């Protein structure tokens, strides 16, 4: 697996430290949430980030998984994303924190935020582990960002290529010859 990675961008240790800092910020923001917090991770890329983040959050919370399937690797024909949310009513009036692995064009996040907003939570914020600043549209602000990254295809720590590399403990750039 390691031989498929061209360059490491963030090591396991760097990620652990940054996730802890983010958790501290988030914990402070929601410490007095009267509405109750629901964390809504967008699967599957956010799995590992989610698992590490929530164990650093000493807050009573619910988890509401969001499953979204966009086009699979190797498909170039755009297909409308299909999205599965928790049952309607579950998040009405609650504080929602959406968690995603990486913010690229913002297309996925915009779509999910729209669906969540329709269920009328009290507040919505977003935490992403990674952000590609050159790609993100200016009108899509996110409240919590782990690291800004260059515009390369990255894998590891939950991020995949063709569903591989999610278990790679660091975040790195996939060797171009592996992207076929
Ligand atoms: P967006 O809709 O913002 O363009 O893309 C968001 C989704 O595309 C992410 O949740 C992630 O699943 C995938 N994605 C975007 N850039 C990368 C990348 O560099 N590496 C990986 N593994 N996935 C990416
Ligand atoms: Mg994703």
PDB file of C-alpha atoms and ligand atoms in Angstrom:
ATOM      1  CA  UNK A   1       0.000   0.000   0.000  1.00  0.00           C
ATOM      2  CA  UNK A   2       2.733   2.468   1.009  1.00  0.00           C
ATOM      3  CA  UNK A   3       4.456   2.112  -2.340  1.00  0.00           C
ATOM      4  CA  UNK A   4       1.316   3.520  -3.981  1.00  0.00           C
ATOM      5  CA  UNK A   5       1.721   6.812  -2.104  1.00  0.00           C
ATOM      6  CA  UNK A   6       3.918   9.396  -3.816  1.00  0.00           C
ATOM      7  CA  UNK A   7       4.261  11.833  -0.905  1.00  0.00           C
ATOM      8  CA  UNK A   8       3.043  12.094   2.669  1.00  0.00           C
ATOM      9  CA  UNK A   9       1.366  15.457   3.365  1.00  0.00           C
ATOM     10  CA  UNK A  10       0.284  14.939   6.981  1.00  0.00           C
ATOM     11  CA  UNK A  11       1.514  12.228   9.320  1.00  0.00           C
ATOM     12  CA  UNK A  12      -0.634  10.330  11.787  1.00  0.00           C
ATOM     13  CA  UNK A  13       0.859  12.434  14.608  1.00  0.00           C
ATOM     14  CA  UNK A  14       0.181  15.752  12.886  1.00  0.00           C
ATOM     15  CA  UNK A  15      -3.396  14.678  12.202  1.00  0.00           C
ATOM     16  CA  UNK A  16      -3.919  13.570  15.793  1.00  0.00           C
ATOM     17  CA  UNK A  17      -2.729  16.927  17.121  1.00  0.00           C
ATOM     18  CA  UNK A  18      -4.853  18.943  14.712  1.00  0.00           C
ATOM     19  CA  UNK A  19      -7.989  16.871  15.374  1.00  0.00           C
ATOM     20  CA  UNK A  20      -7.517  17.491  19.073  1.00  0.00           C
ATOM     21  CA  UNK A  21      -7.299  21.262  18.475  1.00  0.00           C
ATOM     22  CA  UNK A  22     -10.426  21.200  16.326  1.00  0.00           C
ATOM     23  CA  UNK A  23     -12.249  19.219  18.993  1.00  0.00           C
ATOM     24  CA  UNK A  24     -11.350  21.808  21.596  1.00  0.00           C
ATOM     25  CA  UNK A  25     -12.785  24.589  19.403  1.00  0.00           C
ATOM     26  CA  UNK A  26     -15.925  22.618  18.665  1.00  0.00           C
ATOM     27  CA  UNK A  27     -16.436  21.610  22.289  1.00  0.00           C
ATOM     28  CA  UNK A  28     -16.237  25.251  23.350  1.00  0.00           C
ATOM     29  CA  UNK A  29     -18.740  26.289  20.681  1.00  0.00           C
ATOM     30  CA  UNK A  30     -21.339  23.701  21.697  1.00  0.00           C
ATOM     31  CA  UNK A  31     -20.717  23.587  25.448  1.00  0.00           C
ATOM     32  CA  UNK A  32     -23.932  25.466  26.141  1.00  0.00           C
ATOM     33  CA  UNK A  33     -26.052  24.102  23.322  1.00  0.00           C
ATOM     34  CA  UNK A  34     -29.594  24.039  24.630  1.00  0.00           C
ATOM     35  CA  UNK A  35     -30.964  22.453  21.486  1.00  0.00           C
ATOM     36  CA  UNK A  36     -28.725  19.379  21.627  1.00  0.00           C
ATOM     37  CA  UNK A  37     -25.981  18.460  19.186  1.00  0.00           C
ATOM     38  CA  UNK A  38     -26.330  16.054  16.282  1.00  0.00           C
ATOM     39  CA  UNK A  39     -23.140  15.256  14.386  1.00  0.00           C
ATOM     40  CA  UNK A  40     -23.848  14.323  10.782  1.00  0.00           C
ATOM     41  CA  UNK A  41     -20.877  12.669   9.069  1.00  0.00           C
ATOM     42  CA  UNK A  42     -20.949  12.265   5.311  1.00  0.00           C
ATOM     43  CA  UNK A  43     -19.945   8.655   4.665  1.00  0.00           C
ATOM     44  CA  UNK A  44     -17.664   6.960   3.927  1.00  0.00           C
ATOM     45  CA  UNK A  45     -14.681   9.321   3.694  1.00  0.00           C
ATOM     46  CA  UNK A  46     -15.278  10.972   7.064  1.00  0.00           C
ATOM     47  CA  UNK A  47     -15.361   7.691   9.023  1.00  0.00           C
ATOM     48  CA  UNK A  48     -11.915   7.855  10.601  1.00  0.00           C
ATOM     49  CA  UNK A  49     -11.964  11.618  11.167  1.00  0.00           C
ATOM     50  CA  UNK A  50     -15.372  11.203  12.814  1.00  0.00           C
ATOM     51  CA  UNK A  51     -14.223   8.384  15.077  1.00  0.00           C
ATOM     52  CA  UNK A  52     -11.219  10.374  16.304  1.00  0.00           C
ATOM     53  CA  UNK A  53     -13.053  13.706  16.567  1.00  0.00           C
ATOM     54  CA  UNK A  54     -16.067  12.568  18.586  1.00  0.00           C
ATOM     55  CA  UNK A  55     -13.937  10.752  21.145  1.00  0.00           C
ATOM     56  CA  UNK A  56     -12.262  14.092  21.874  1.00  0.00           C
ATOM     57  CA  UNK A  57     -15.648  15.791  22.374  1.00  0.00           C
ATOM     58  CA  UNK A  58     -16.923  15.531  25.943  1.00  0.00           C
ATOM     59  CA  UNK A  59     -20.440  16.553  24.904  1.00  0.00           C
ATOM     60  CA  UNK A  60     -23.707  14.646  24.897  1.00  0.00           C
ATOM     61  CA  UNK A  61     -24.514  14.115  21.215  1.00  0.00           C
ATOM     62  CA  UNK A  62     -26.376  12.098  18.664  1.00  0.00           C
ATOM     63  CA  UNK A  63     -24.848  10.811  15.434  1.00  0.00           C
ATOM     64  CA  UNK A  64     -26.893  10.929  12.232  1.00  0.00           C
ATOM     65  CA  UNK A  65     -25.160   9.229   9.323  1.00  0.00           C
ATOM     66  CA  UNK A  66     -25.472  10.768   5.872  1.00  0.00           C
ATOM     67  CA  UNK A  67     -24.823   8.411   3.019  1.00  0.00           C
ATOM     68  CA  UNK A  68     -24.243   9.905  -0.378  1.00  0.00           C
ATOM     69  CA  UNK A  69     -23.262   8.109  -3.495  1.00  0.00           C
ATOM     70  CA  UNK A  70     -21.817  10.244  -6.228  1.00  0.00           C
ATOM     71  CA  UNK A  71     -20.300   8.738  -9.334  1.00  0.00           C
ATOM     72  CA  UNK A  72     -17.862   5.917  -8.633  1.00  0.00           C
ATOM     73  CA  UNK A  73     -14.191   6.068  -9.593  1.00  0.00           C
ATOM     74  CA  UNK A  74     -13.627   5.456 -13.296  1.00  0.00           C
ATOM     75  CA  UNK A  75     -17.059   6.772 -14.254  1.00  0.00           C
ATOM     76  CA  UNK A  76     -17.045  10.072 -16.065  1.00  0.00           C
ATOM     77  CA  UNK A  77     -20.773  10.354 -16.806  1.00  0.00           C
ATOM     78  CA  UNK A  78     -22.250  12.695 -14.197  1.00  0.00           C
ATOM     79  CA  UNK A  79     -25.113  11.121 -12.282  1.00  0.00           C
ATOM     80  CA  UNK A  80     -27.288  12.886  -9.723  1.00  0.00           C
ATOM     81  CA  UNK A  81     -26.140  12.052  -6.193  1.00  0.00           C
ATOM     82  CA  UNK A  82     -28.397   9.781  -4.161  1.00  0.00           C
ATOM     83  CA  UNK A  83     -28.558  10.707  -0.517  1.00  0.00           C
ATOM     84  CA  UNK A  84     -29.794   8.899   2.576  1.00  0.00           C
ATOM     85  CA  UNK A  85     -30.465  11.023   5.654  1.00  0.00           C
ATOM     86  CA  UNK A  86     -31.747  10.116   9.130  1.00  0.00           C
ATOM     87  CA  UNK A  87     -35.585  10.031   9.366  1.00  0.00           C
ATOM     88  CA  UNK A  88     -37.311  13.378   8.873  1.00  0.00           C
ATOM     89  CA  UNK A  89     -37.898  15.110  12.208  1.00  0.00           C
ATOM     90  CA  UNK A  90     -34.792  13.728  13.905  1.00  0.00           C
ATOM     91  CA  UNK A  91     -32.835  16.967  13.597  1.00  0.00           C
ATOM     92  CA  UNK A  92     -35.618  19.546  13.712  1.00  0.00           C
ATOM     93  CA  UNK A  93     -34.658  22.240  16.225  1.00  0.00           C
ATOM     94  CA  UNK A  94     -31.281  20.674  17.016  1.00  0.00           C
ATOM     95  CA  UNK A  95     -27.741  21.991  16.509  1.00  0.00           C
ATOM     96  CA  UNK A  96     -26.263  20.144  13.532  1.00  0.00           C
ATOM     97  CA  UNK A  97     -22.564  19.785  12.798  1.00  0.00           C
ATOM     98  CA  UNK A  98     -21.903  18.281   9.370  1.00  0.00           C
ATOM     99  CA  UNK A  99     -18.576  16.444   9.143  1.00  0.00           C
ATOM    100  CA  UNK A 100     -16.831  15.651   5.868  1.00  0.00           C
ATOM    101  CA  UNK A 101     -13.402  14.439   4.843  1.00  0.00           C
ATOM    102  CA  UNK A 102     -12.475  16.938   2.157  1.00  0.00           C
ATOM    103  CA  UNK A 103     -13.970  20.037   0.630  1.00  0.00           C
ATOM    104  CA  UNK A 104     -13.138  20.188  -3.055  1.00  0.00           C
ATOM    105  CA  UNK A 105     -15.657  21.778  -5.467  1.00  0.00           C
ATOM    106  CA  UNK A 106     -18.192  22.001  -2.654  1.00  0.00           C
ATOM    107  CA  UNK A 107     -20.811  20.254  -4.756  1.00  0.00           C
ATOM    108  CA  UNK A 108     -21.379  17.435  -2.265  1.00  0.00           C
ATOM    109  CA  UNK A 109     -21.539  19.699   0.746  1.00  0.00           C
ATOM    110  CA  UNK A 110     -23.901  22.185  -0.896  1.00  0.00           C
ATOM    111  CA  UNK A 111     -26.259  19.358  -1.800  1.00  0.00           C
ATOM    112  CA  UNK A 112     -26.217  17.863   1.707  1.00  0.00           C
ATOM    113  CA  UNK A 113     -26.592  21.245   3.439  1.00  0.00           C
ATOM    114  CA  UNK A 114     -29.688  21.927   1.340  1.00  0.00           C
ATOM    115  CA  UNK A 115     -31.314  18.662   2.396  1.00  0.00           C
ATOM    116  CA  UNK A 116     -30.439  19.216   6.046  1.00  0.00           C
ATOM    117  CA  UNK A 117     -31.670  22.826   6.024  1.00  0.00           C
ATOM    118  CA  UNK A 118     -35.033  21.582   4.738  1.00  0.00           C
ATOM    119  CA  UNK A 119     -35.441  19.639   8.002  1.00  0.00           C
ATOM    120  CA  UNK A 120     -35.215  22.878   9.988  1.00  0.00           C
ATOM    121  CA  UNK A 121     -32.419  22.349  12.510  1.00  0.00           C
ATOM    122  CA  UNK A 122     -31.748  25.239  14.923  1.00  0.00           C
ATOM    123  CA  UNK A 123     -28.222  25.765  13.574  1.00  0.00           C
ATOM    124  CA  UNK A 124     -25.964  24.164  10.940  1.00  0.00           C
ATOM    125  CA  UNK A 125     -22.188  24.298  10.906  1.00  0.00           C
ATOM    126  CA  UNK A 126     -19.602  22.305   8.992  1.00  0.00           C
ATOM    127  CA  UNK A 127     -16.289  20.716   9.926  1.00  0.00           C
ATOM    128  CA  UNK A 128     -13.979  19.343   7.229  1.00  0.00           C
ATOM    129  CA  UNK A 129     -10.645  17.685   7.784  1.00  0.00           C
ATOM    130  CA  UNK A 130      -9.186  18.953   4.516  1.00  0.00           C
ATOM    131  CA  UNK A 131      -9.946  21.840   2.186  1.00  0.00           C
ATOM    132  CA  UNK A 132      -8.584  22.618  -1.279  1.00  0.00           C
ATOM    133  CA  UNK A 133      -8.711  26.418  -1.156  1.00  0.00           C
ATOM    134  CA  UNK A 134      -8.144  26.926  -4.869  1.00  0.00           C
ATOM    135  CA  UNK A 135     -11.236  24.837  -5.641  1.00  0.00           C
ATOM    136  CA  UNK A 136     -13.764  25.924  -3.009  1.00  0.00           C
ATOM    137  CA  UNK A 137     -16.326  28.522  -4.116  1.00  0.00           C
ATOM    138  CA  UNK A 138     -16.263  31.735  -2.090  1.00  0.00           C
ATOM    139  CA  UNK A 139     -19.914  31.449  -1.117  1.00  0.00           C
ATOM    140  CA  UNK A 140     -19.463  28.157   0.715  1.00  0.00           C
ATOM    141  CA  UNK A 141     -17.860  29.007   4.042  1.00  0.00           C
ATOM    142  CA  UNK A 142     -17.110  26.227   6.524  1.00  0.00           C
ATOM    143  CA  UNK A 143     -16.605  26.879  10.213  1.00  0.00           C
ATOM    144  CA  UNK A 144     -13.937  24.291  11.069  1.00  0.00           C
ATOM    145  CA  UNK A 145     -11.050  23.214   8.818  1.00  0.00           C
ATOM    146  CA  UNK A 146      -8.285  20.782   9.734  1.00  0.00           C
ATOM    147  CA  UNK A 147      -5.757  21.523   7.003  1.00  0.00           C
ATOM    148  CA  UNK A 148      -5.683  23.345   3.694  1.00  0.00           C
ATOM    149  CA  UNK A 149      -4.182  21.159   0.960  1.00  0.00           C
ATOM    150  CA  UNK A 150      -2.848  21.560  -2.537  1.00  0.00           C
ATOM    151  CA  UNK A 151      -5.028  20.531  -5.455  1.00  0.00           C
ATOM    152  CA  UNK A 152      -3.769  16.931  -5.744  1.00  0.00           C
ATOM    153  CA  UNK A 153      -5.666  13.706  -5.241  1.00  0.00           C
ATOM    154  CA  UNK A 154      -5.057  12.652  -1.648  1.00  0.00           C
ATOM    155  CA  UNK A 155      -5.791   9.392   0.146  1.00  0.00           C
ATOM    156  CA  UNK A 156      -5.502   7.890   3.617  1.00  0.00           C
ATOM    157  CA  UNK A 157      -7.110   8.498   7.019  1.00  0.00           C
ATOM    158  CA  UNK A 158     -10.495   7.592   5.544  1.00  0.00           C
ATOM    159  CA  UNK A 159     -10.002   9.062   2.084  1.00  0.00           C
ATOM    160  CA  UNK A 160     -10.087   6.503  -0.692  1.00  0.00           C
ATOM    161  CA  UNK A 161      -9.313   5.820  -4.270  1.00  0.00           C
ATOM    162  CA  UNK A 162     -11.717   3.190  -5.609  1.00  0.00           C
ATOM    163  CA  UNK A 163     -12.409   2.322  -1.934  1.00  0.00           C
ATOM    164  CA  UNK A 164      -8.751   1.498  -1.259  1.00  0.00           C
ATOM    165  CA  UNK A 165      -6.301   3.303   1.070  1.00  0.00           C
ATOM    166  CA  UNK A 166      -8.884   4.343   3.702  1.00  0.00           C
ATOM    167  CA  UNK A 167      -6.834   2.475   6.328  1.00  0.00           C
ATOM    168  CA  UNK A 168      -3.562   4.216   5.445  1.00  0.00           C
ATOM    169  CA  UNK A 169      -2.847   6.093   8.698  1.00  0.00           C
ATOM    170  CA  UNK A 170      -1.305   9.215   7.147  1.00  0.00           C
ATOM    171  CA  UNK A 171      -2.630  11.508   4.433  1.00  0.00           C
ATOM    172  CA  UNK A 172      -0.671  11.428   1.194  1.00  0.00           C
ATOM    173  CA  UNK A 173      -0.771  12.066  -2.505  1.00  0.00           C
ATOM    174  CA  UNK A 174      -1.587   8.984  -4.540  1.00  0.00           C
ATOM    175  CA  UNK A 175       1.043   8.075  -7.115  1.00  0.00           C
ATOM    176  CA  UNK A 176      -0.356   9.105 -10.511  1.00  0.00           C
ATOM    177  CA  UNK A 177       0.373   5.677 -12.013  1.00  0.00           C
ATOM    178  CA  UNK A 178      -2.035   4.161  -9.448  1.00  0.00           C
ATOM    179  CA  UNK A 179      -4.903   6.255 -10.767  1.00  0.00           C
ATOM    180  CA  UNK A 180      -5.972   4.245 -13.742  1.00  0.00           C
TER     181      UNK A 180
HETATM  182  P1  LIG B   1     -16.742  18.055  -3.812  1.00  0.00           P
HETATM  183  O1  LIG B   1     -18.191  17.731  -3.947  1.00  0.00           O
HETATM  184  O2  LIG B   1     -16.432  19.099  -2.754  1.00  0.00           O
HETATM  185  O3  LIG B   1     -16.075  18.363  -5.127  1.00  0.00           O
HETATM  186  O4  LIG B   1     -16.016  16.732  -3.395  1.00  0.00           O
HETATM  187  C1  LIG B   1     -16.187  16.230  -2.168  1.00  0.00           C
HETATM  188  C2  LIG B   1     -16.012  14.734  -2.153  1.00  0.00           C
HETATM  189  O5  LIG B   1     -15.209  14.257  -3.257  1.00  0.00           O
HETATM  190  C3  LIG B   1     -15.284  14.392  -0.895  1.00  0.00           C
HETATM  191  O6  LIG B   1     -16.187  14.121   0.144  1.00  0.00           O
HETATM  192  C4  LIG B   1     -14.473  13.193  -1.330  1.00  0.00           C
HETATM  193  O7  LIG B   1     -15.241  12.038  -1.138  1.00  0.00           O
HETATM  194  C5  LIG B   1     -14.221  13.399  -2.807  1.00  0.00           C
HETATM  195  N1  LIG B   1     -12.888  14.015  -3.038  1.00  0.00           N
HETATM  196  C6  LIG B   1     -12.607  15.266  -3.467  1.00  0.00           C
HETATM  197  N2  LIG B   1     -11.280  15.471  -3.551  1.00  0.00           N
HETATM  198  C7  LIG B   1     -10.698  14.318  -3.144  1.00  0.00           C
HETATM  199  C8  LIG B   1      -9.325  13.900  -2.998  1.00  0.00           C
HETATM  200  O8  LIG B   1      -8.344  14.614  -3.224  1.00  0.00           O
HETATM  201  N3  LIG B   1      -9.138  12.634  -2.537  1.00  0.00           N
HETATM  202  C9  LIG B   1     -10.172  11.791  -2.250  1.00  0.00           C
HETATM  203  N4  LIG B   1      -9.862  10.572  -1.812  1.00  0.00           N
HETATM  204  N5  LIG B   1     -11.470  12.144  -2.375  1.00  0.00           N
HETATM  205  C10 LIG B   1     -11.719  13.397  -2.830  1.00  0.00           C
HETATM  206 MG1  LIG B   2     -16.810  12.075   0.768  1.00  0.00          MG
END
